[in-house]
XYZ file of C-alpha atoms in Angstrom:
537
model
C 0.000 0.000 0.000
C 1.692 3.179 -1.174
C 0.660 6.740 -1.986
C 2.722 9.489 -3.559
C 2.638 13.259 -3.520
C 4.838 15.881 -5.205
C 7.925 16.936 -3.283
C 6.857 20.571 -3.481
C 3.488 19.912 -1.839
C 5.084 18.280 1.212
C 6.376 21.650 2.407
C 9.739 20.123 3.341
C 11.736 20.712 0.146
C 13.261 23.938 -1.145
C 12.158 25.736 -4.293
C 15.575 24.941 -5.786
C 15.083 21.186 -5.475
C 11.422 21.309 -6.475
C 12.299 23.357 -9.559
C 15.103 20.939 -10.421
C 12.812 17.908 -10.189
C 10.260 19.739 -12.326
C 12.986 20.488 -14.919
C 12.554 24.259 -14.830
C 14.411 25.884 -17.732
C 16.338 28.369 -15.584
C 18.276 25.533 -13.889
C 19.407 23.684 -17.009
C 22.796 25.479 -17.161
C 23.631 24.093 -13.703
C 23.665 20.388 -14.552
C 24.825 18.102 -17.327
C 21.899 15.752 -17.994
C 18.595 15.352 -16.208
C 18.398 11.876 -14.606
C 16.021 10.030 -16.889
C 16.816 6.436 -17.761
C 17.176 7.435 -21.447
C 19.784 10.100 -20.646
C 22.113 7.542 -19.096
C 23.129 6.448 -22.604
C 24.960 9.727 -23.194
C 26.417 9.704 -19.673
C 27.849 6.202 -20.215
C 29.465 7.260 -23.483
C 30.941 10.394 -21.930
C 32.397 8.661 -18.876
C 33.822 5.833 -20.993
C 36.066 8.302 -22.809
C 37.556 9.891 -19.693
C 38.050 7.119 -17.115
C 41.287 5.169 -17.549
C 42.232 1.568 -16.851
C 44.950 2.822 -14.525
C 42.267 4.420 -12.334
C 40.222 1.211 -12.427
C 43.157 -0.855 -11.239
C 43.925 1.526 -8.366
C 40.266 1.530 -7.281
C 40.008 -2.271 -7.299
C 43.337 -2.650 -5.448
C 42.067 -0.358 -2.690
C 38.700 -2.123 -2.459
C 40.322 -5.548 -2.294
C 42.457 -4.318 0.584
C 39.511 -2.770 2.412
C 37.418 -5.952 2.080
C 40.149 -8.448 2.973
C 39.017 -8.871 6.599
C 35.287 -8.417 5.991
C 32.834 -11.262 5.333
C 31.828 -10.419 1.786
C 28.862 -11.623 -0.255
C 29.344 -13.148 -3.668
C 27.392 -10.245 -5.186
C 29.758 -7.662 -3.697
C 32.881 -9.639 -4.650
C 31.637 -9.855 -8.233
C 30.921 -6.135 -8.288
C 34.402 -5.266 -7.030
C 36.060 -7.435 -9.687
C 33.704 -6.134 -12.387
C 35.112 -2.649 -11.840
C 38.207 -3.735 -13.787
C 36.053 -4.002 -16.913
C 35.764 -1.025 -19.235
C 31.988 -1.545 -19.470
C 31.395 -1.299 -15.704
C 30.237 1.925 -14.086
C 29.212 3.044 -10.634
C 26.244 4.912 -9.209
C 27.081 6.452 -5.876
C 25.623 7.804 -2.688
C 27.518 9.203 0.275
C 26.786 9.614 3.948
C 28.383 10.557 7.232
C 29.558 7.866 9.647
C 26.568 8.346 11.917
C 26.355 6.157 14.993
C 24.294 3.064 14.108
C 23.505 4.648 10.688
C 21.897 7.783 12.157
C 18.619 8.985 10.574
C 16.363 6.644 8.647
C 17.201 8.209 5.296
C 20.565 6.414 5.400
C 18.602 3.355 4.245
C 16.739 5.295 1.572
C 19.968 6.597 0.043
C 21.441 3.137 -0.296
C 18.218 1.471 -1.454
C 17.823 4.183 -4.112
C 21.371 3.473 -5.289
C 20.949 -0.317 -5.404
C 17.669 0.009 -7.292
C 19.179 2.476 -9.745
C 21.969 -0.001 -10.556
C 19.360 -2.725 -11.110
C 17.224 -0.611 -13.432
C 20.211 0.532 -15.464
C 21.282 -3.078 -15.968
C 17.825 -3.880 -17.340
C 17.982 -0.923 -19.736
C 21.656 -1.292 -20.742
C 22.468 -5.023 -20.501
C 25.841 -4.671 -22.255
C 27.174 -2.659 -19.311
C 27.399 -3.399 -15.591
C 26.447 -1.007 -12.805
C 27.814 -1.129 -9.272
C 26.036 0.588 -6.339
C 28.606 2.404 -4.173
C 28.308 3.833 -0.679
C 31.003 6.484 -0.202
C 31.825 6.718 3.505
C 32.464 10.302 4.588
C 35.365 9.129 6.733
C 37.270 12.412 6.481
C 34.564 14.589 8.017
C 35.349 16.078 11.405
C 31.926 17.170 12.732
C 31.678 14.565 15.474
C 28.741 16.313 17.177
C 26.626 15.716 14.061
C 27.130 11.950 14.074
C 27.637 10.800 17.670
C 24.014 9.877 18.459
C 20.878 8.159 17.231
C 17.241 8.129 18.357
C 15.240 5.128 19.488
C 11.666 5.517 20.728
C 12.049 9.070 22.019
C 15.421 8.342 23.645
C 18.754 9.660 22.461
C 21.701 7.261 22.546
C 24.810 9.413 22.514
C 28.496 8.578 22.332
C 30.239 10.777 24.882
C 33.780 11.257 23.676
C 36.365 13.980 23.186
C 37.068 13.876 19.468
C 39.172 15.756 16.964
C 40.467 15.078 13.483
C 38.814 12.902 10.847
C 35.951 10.869 12.307
C 36.883 7.750 10.349
C 40.074 7.456 12.392
C 38.281 7.673 15.746
C 38.767 4.743 18.081
C 35.560 2.918 19.041
C 36.804 2.442 22.592
C 34.308 3.647 25.155
C 31.177 2.357 23.447
C 30.716 -0.525 25.893
C 28.408 1.492 28.151
C 26.267 2.535 25.219
C 25.984 -1.113 24.176
C 24.707 -1.922 27.680
C 22.075 0.818 27.431
C 20.915 -0.576 24.110
C 20.707 -4.035 25.675
C 18.145 -2.693 28.151
C 16.074 -0.602 25.764
C 15.739 -2.693 22.606
C 13.771 -5.521 24.208
C 14.148 -9.278 23.787
C 12.420 -10.077 20.512
C 14.286 -11.924 17.761
C 14.686 -8.698 15.782
C 15.897 -6.832 18.857
C 18.485 -9.517 19.598
C 19.785 -9.247 16.029
C 20.139 -5.466 16.333
C 21.932 -5.700 19.672
C 24.351 -8.234 18.243
C 24.884 -6.066 15.181
C 25.769 -3.065 17.329
C 28.164 -5.056 19.501
C 30.058 -6.625 16.610
C 30.238 -3.352 14.686
C 31.421 -1.111 17.500
C 33.046 -3.409 20.061
C 34.920 -5.645 17.627
C 36.179 -2.995 15.207
C 38.861 -0.502 16.131
C 37.792 2.606 14.194
C 34.531 4.296 13.341
C 35.233 3.786 9.630
C 35.704 0.016 9.965
C 32.643 -0.226 12.235
C 30.502 1.643 9.713
C 31.814 -0.474 6.853
C 30.869 -3.632 8.734
C 27.417 -2.308 9.569
C 26.563 -1.181 6.029
C 27.907 -4.453 4.656
C 25.803 -6.493 7.119
C 22.647 -4.654 6.046
C 23.255 -4.392 2.298
C 26.115 -6.682 1.287
C 23.761 -9.349 -0.038
C 22.510 -6.808 -2.590
C 25.979 -6.169 -4.015
C 26.643 -2.831 -2.327
C 30.295 -1.775 -2.525
C 31.499 0.388 0.373
C 34.448 2.704 -0.218
C 36.654 4.616 2.197
C 38.433 7.066 -0.109
C 40.917 8.076 2.601
C 43.753 6.269 0.820
C 47.064 7.473 -0.625
C 46.681 5.370 -3.786
C 43.392 7.047 -4.649
C 44.494 10.527 -3.676
C 47.565 10.215 -5.891
C 45.102 10.105 -8.811
C 43.679 13.394 -7.571
C 46.981 15.218 -7.044
C 46.676 17.414 -10.142
C 43.383 18.811 -8.878
C 44.788 19.323 -5.374
C 47.568 21.436 -6.885
C 45.088 23.445 -8.968
C 43.193 24.305 -5.807
C 46.336 25.277 -3.919
C 47.910 27.404 -6.659
C 45.132 28.596 -8.951
C 42.138 28.443 -6.572
C 40.083 26.942 -9.383
C 37.329 25.638 -7.126
C 36.895 29.010 -5.445
C 36.628 30.960 -8.693
C 34.332 28.563 -10.498
C 32.022 27.710 -7.592
C 31.613 31.310 -6.501
C 30.598 32.205 -10.048
C 27.896 29.533 -10.093
C 26.709 30.404 -6.605
C 26.262 34.032 -7.630
C 24.200 32.957 -10.639
C 21.937 30.857 -8.426
C 21.501 33.785 -6.046
C 20.598 36.033 -8.977
C 17.821 33.554 -9.790
C 16.486 33.921 -6.244
C 17.800 30.662 -4.762
C 19.626 30.271 -1.464
C 23.245 29.158 -1.750
C 24.050 25.918 0.067
C 27.838 26.273 0.440
C 30.317 29.080 -0.019
C 33.747 28.095 -1.366
C 36.991 29.110 0.266
C 40.102 30.271 -1.534
C 41.615 26.880 -0.652
C 39.151 24.008 -0.222
C 41.486 21.505 1.388
C 42.345 20.365 4.898
C 45.712 19.122 6.062
C 45.183 15.730 7.692
C 47.922 13.908 9.604
C 48.395 12.314 13.043
C 44.987 13.276 14.423
C 44.997 16.755 12.874
C 42.495 17.884 10.262
C 42.747 21.633 9.864
C 42.230 24.108 7.047
C 45.055 25.123 4.733
C 45.261 28.874 4.084
C 47.599 31.020 2.030
C 49.071 34.211 3.418
C 51.394 36.217 1.205
C 53.546 33.589 -0.519
C 53.344 30.819 2.072
C 50.824 28.166 3.090
C 49.784 27.618 6.701
C 47.810 24.931 8.515
C 45.479 26.638 10.987
C 45.812 25.786 14.698
C 49.309 24.366 14.070
C 52.879 25.596 13.533
C 53.021 24.090 10.063
C 54.153 26.388 7.264
C 55.137 25.612 3.661
C 56.457 27.487 0.662
C 54.619 26.858 -2.605
C 57.232 24.400 -3.802
C 57.289 22.597 -0.457
C 53.541 22.067 -0.393
C 53.467 20.926 -4.028
C 56.232 18.446 -3.279
C 54.215 17.246 -0.285
C 51.217 16.593 -2.549
C 53.409 14.281 -4.633
C 54.986 12.569 -1.648
C 51.984 12.355 0.724
C 48.709 12.996 -1.142
C 46.810 11.312 1.716
C 47.520 14.374 3.891
C 45.241 16.534 1.756
C 41.564 16.153 2.576
C 38.931 17.744 0.312
C 36.177 19.833 1.864
C 32.531 19.832 0.780
C 33.353 21.705 -2.443
C 36.255 19.492 -3.539
C 34.925 16.131 -2.342
C 32.488 15.718 -5.277
C 35.329 16.349 -7.729
C 37.496 13.784 -5.930
C 34.691 11.243 -6.124
C 34.247 11.682 -9.858
C 37.988 11.503 -10.526
C 38.499 8.154 -8.821
C 35.209 6.404 -9.706
C 33.765 5.400 -13.098
C 30.659 7.151 -11.874
C 27.490 8.084 -13.737
C 25.190 9.506 -11.061
C 25.200 10.814 -7.520
C 22.161 10.066 -5.362
C 21.676 12.506 -2.509
C 19.236 14.520 -0.447
C 17.984 17.997 -1.214
C 20.784 19.760 0.646
C 23.437 17.729 -1.157
C 22.002 18.318 -4.610
C 21.796 22.025 -3.808
C 25.573 22.279 -3.444
C 26.232 19.962 -6.396
C 24.313 22.465 -8.545
C 27.044 25.003 -7.734
C 29.804 22.792 -9.135
C 29.293 22.233 -12.863
C 31.688 24.948 -14.013
C 34.374 23.590 -11.647
C 34.077 20.187 -13.302
C 34.307 21.796 -16.729
C 37.411 23.746 -15.750
C 39.023 20.548 -14.402
C 37.924 18.511 -17.472
C 36.007 15.958 -15.413
C 32.629 14.565 -16.455
C 29.807 15.997 -14.333
C 27.540 13.208 -13.007
C 23.792 13.065 -13.208
C 22.188 14.295 -9.982
C 19.376 12.190 -8.554
C 17.236 13.102 -5.572
C 17.120 10.087 -3.292
C 13.790 8.512 -2.485
C 11.993 9.976 0.510
C 9.493 7.887 2.441
C 6.964 8.184 5.241
C 6.518 4.753 6.835
C 3.362 3.932 8.790
C 1.826 0.764 10.144
C -1.389 -0.913 9.073
C -2.710 -0.031 12.539
C -2.120 3.665 11.826
C -3.743 3.194 8.428
C -6.909 1.838 10.044
C -7.043 4.804 12.418
C -6.730 7.231 9.503
C -9.498 5.444 7.626
C -11.750 5.597 10.655
C -11.085 9.336 10.900
C -11.649 9.710 7.124
C -8.209 11.333 6.802
C -5.912 10.604 3.842
C -2.240 10.221 4.770
C -1.396 13.203 2.547
C -3.342 15.528 4.881
C -0.778 14.898 7.621
C 1.761 16.950 5.638
C -0.283 20.087 6.395
C 0.709 22.319 9.282
C -1.069 21.361 12.542
C -3.206 24.495 12.248
C -4.213 23.767 8.646
C -4.842 20.095 9.443
C -7.102 20.969 12.371
C -9.002 23.489 10.243
C -9.497 20.954 7.451
C -10.707 18.293 9.868
C -13.092 20.744 11.510
C -14.598 21.889 8.215
C -14.987 18.274 7.097
C -16.599 16.972 10.295
C -18.690 19.951 11.352
C -22.465 19.545 11.156
C -22.601 23.272 10.395
C -21.453 24.716 7.071
C -18.392 26.798 7.960
C -17.536 27.950 4.445
C -19.080 31.399 3.840
C -18.252 31.361 0.114
C -21.929 31.543 -0.958
C -22.519 34.542 1.318
C -19.437 36.239 -0.138
C -20.665 35.641 -3.689
C -24.084 37.064 -2.772
C -22.380 40.117 -1.277
C -20.305 40.631 -4.424
C -23.480 40.539 -6.548
C -25.077 43.223 -4.364
C -22.042 45.449 -4.752
C -21.966 44.951 -8.516
C -25.325 46.748 -8.578
C -23.957 49.512 -6.354
C -20.927 49.961 -8.628
C -23.254 50.337 -11.600
C -25.047 53.074 -9.658
C -21.706 54.691 -8.794
C -20.888 55.081 -12.482
C -23.790 57.527 -12.726
C -22.544 59.802 -9.962
C -19.186 61.268 -8.827
C -15.937 59.499 -7.779
C -16.472 60.061 -4.045
C -19.542 57.793 -4.068
C -17.528 55.058 -5.866
C -14.917 55.270 -3.071
C -17.609 54.970 -0.417
C -18.989 51.815 -2.098
C -15.492 50.249 -2.283
C -14.839 51.012 1.400
C -18.178 49.494 2.427
C -17.509 46.371 0.325
C -14.130 45.848 1.985
C -15.667 46.363 5.449
C -18.446 43.826 4.891
C -16.106 41.226 3.346
C -13.770 41.602 6.325
C -16.772 41.157 8.585
C -17.708 37.900 6.870
C -14.094 36.668 7.136
C -14.118 37.495 10.834
C -17.401 35.662 11.406
C -16.132 32.637 9.465
C -13.016 32.497 11.662
C -15.133 32.835 14.822
C -17.371 29.984 13.680
C -14.367 27.827 12.794
C -12.850 28.487 16.210
C -16.095 27.558 17.949
C -16.384 24.334 15.966
C -12.764 23.476 16.718
C -13.633 23.594 20.407
C -16.671 21.415 19.831
C -14.694 18.835 17.807
C -11.540 19.047 19.939
C -11.419 15.362 20.923
C -11.855 14.107 17.357
C -9.316 16.591 15.993
C -6.820 15.624 18.672
C -6.805 12.034 17.465
C -5.670 13.175 14.024
C -3.114 15.610 15.462
C -1.712 12.834 17.650
C -1.163 10.678 14.565
C 0.564 13.609 12.906
C 2.880 14.066 15.891
C 3.639 10.339 15.815
C 4.605 10.325 12.135
C 6.282 13.745 12.078
C 8.417 13.816 15.247
C 9.268 17.361 16.322
C 7.329 18.631 13.320
C 9.947 17.242 10.939
C 10.048 14.441 8.411
C 10.208 11.027 10.049
C 13.244 10.078 7.941
C 15.308 12.913 9.424
C 14.749 11.837 13.035
C 14.042 8.124 13.440
C 16.759 5.477 13.348
C 16.142 2.347 11.300
C 16.277 0.214 14.461
C 12.934 1.595 15.673
C 11.232 0.198 12.567
C 13.416 -2.905 12.308
C 12.436 -4.084 15.806
C 8.900 -4.579 14.494
C 9.494 -5.558 10.868
C 12.928 -7.182 10.710
C 14.344 -8.048 7.276
C 10.968 -7.215 5.795
C 11.836 -3.502 6.175
C 14.708 -3.511 3.693
C 13.083 -5.976 1.296
C 9.917 -3.854 1.217
C 11.932 -0.705 0.518
C 13.786 -2.461 -2.292
C 10.449 -3.530 -3.767
C 8.713 -0.164 -3.460
C 11.341 2.543 -4.054
C 11.791 3.627 -7.671
C 14.735 6.023 -8.130
C 13.096 7.528 -11.226
C 9.821 8.278 -9.437
C 10.459 11.827 -8.306
C 7.679 11.953 -5.740
C 7.436 11.544 -1.981
C 6.323 8.024 -1.042
C 3.926 7.200 1.806
C 4.338 3.492 2.480
C 2.121 1.345 4.677
C 3.936 -1.571 6.312
C 2.197 -4.708 7.498
C 3.800 -7.193 9.877
C 3.762 -10.708 8.418
C 4.383 -13.741 10.592
C 5.781 -15.388 7.469
C 6.923 -13.577 4.361
C 4.098 -13.254 1.803
């Protein structure tokens, strides 16, 4: 059971993203190809000409190394080896290393990517398509990722952290594992989740390796390939672009130009580039590189380099240069045979600032796909909505608008004064005809009286609506309670809930249902009813 509604009508997506999905003409200069299945033909041809076998070999060598100690499915092993073939391409999503996957949309990103690879294989059988999860292991915003929610409780990792989060030791998570043991319950699904958390975080030394294990446990059977791009062999393939940023500030000039164009069109800019869009990363340090006069400095350190020294360092230790949000997309497209990036609205907003940077660096710009967004609700909730004669789409209204709609629908008294307003307008049409036969002052008096009486009707309508709201308070509250349940803190469910809260009830059925229902080319918001089956249907 699934219903869809346009992203714009949900009220949770920006005009920029809504206009992009609707293929508004003013945004066409900001992307390469719109993500239709037909347009992938041109993207495949373009990427084939620019991605070398040398890059393929380096990518596969790194992946083999990163998977050597991880139980790997046959599907994933085949996908890794397929990347050596000239006819194999990737479709990619990326995400932070959130504790226990973080918000629910982590699943939607990866499911969208797996399903995209499947659909492309059906359309282009002579090529192969590998779904890739790019781990944001070089991020340093620990406060954004050190918690997850479970049934109105926050499970938080208390730790002093600095540097790249992927390097963080998982020591100290034992107490959190004990808290989870108490809260998750004792069902079969709960026991699986508790075991998954323990193995991921108590048996792996770093946050990156823990996250790799976790994503692989959830999605490895579907062929997902997980990449940690924090590797010297991959960054050596990116060294030319690192030098361009350091010396010529290419990213700053090109991205600022695009950002200004978006602002001129009335859109908000997602990211603002810096003159240098790189961090220096070494021995627990990840700090910005800045240029002052002729030298380069690493903020919050004593490190200082001449231009030649820092360029030599790029050649010798490329792994010490970490791209920021502006440069990371370019790095991704340099080292992967990638066709499309699947991301949320905020991510696509900053990608739309980057096309001219890619052109200046002579790198193919990927197709940008908005990940699937989903509102999950139980069959029990569905029955309650049916009893209240409320479609699931109504819950996307503001609480005030939802209550007003419910009141108007359920009131035994007609609250809509539209007929009275039409009658009033007809009366004033006659008065305006009379006014034409006299002077302008009488016409002004008629207009003033019309406005006064219309305002009076509006006021009476609001008073009546308010009175009926009081009368129907209990019935309205049942609908508002369902809205609060499905939109925690007034936000989309997918931005707050952790997958574990749903998995406890639905188990493996959760992911299989998402894989069945999510279509990456269906650019609409999905409302999906889940039913618990004692055996799989």
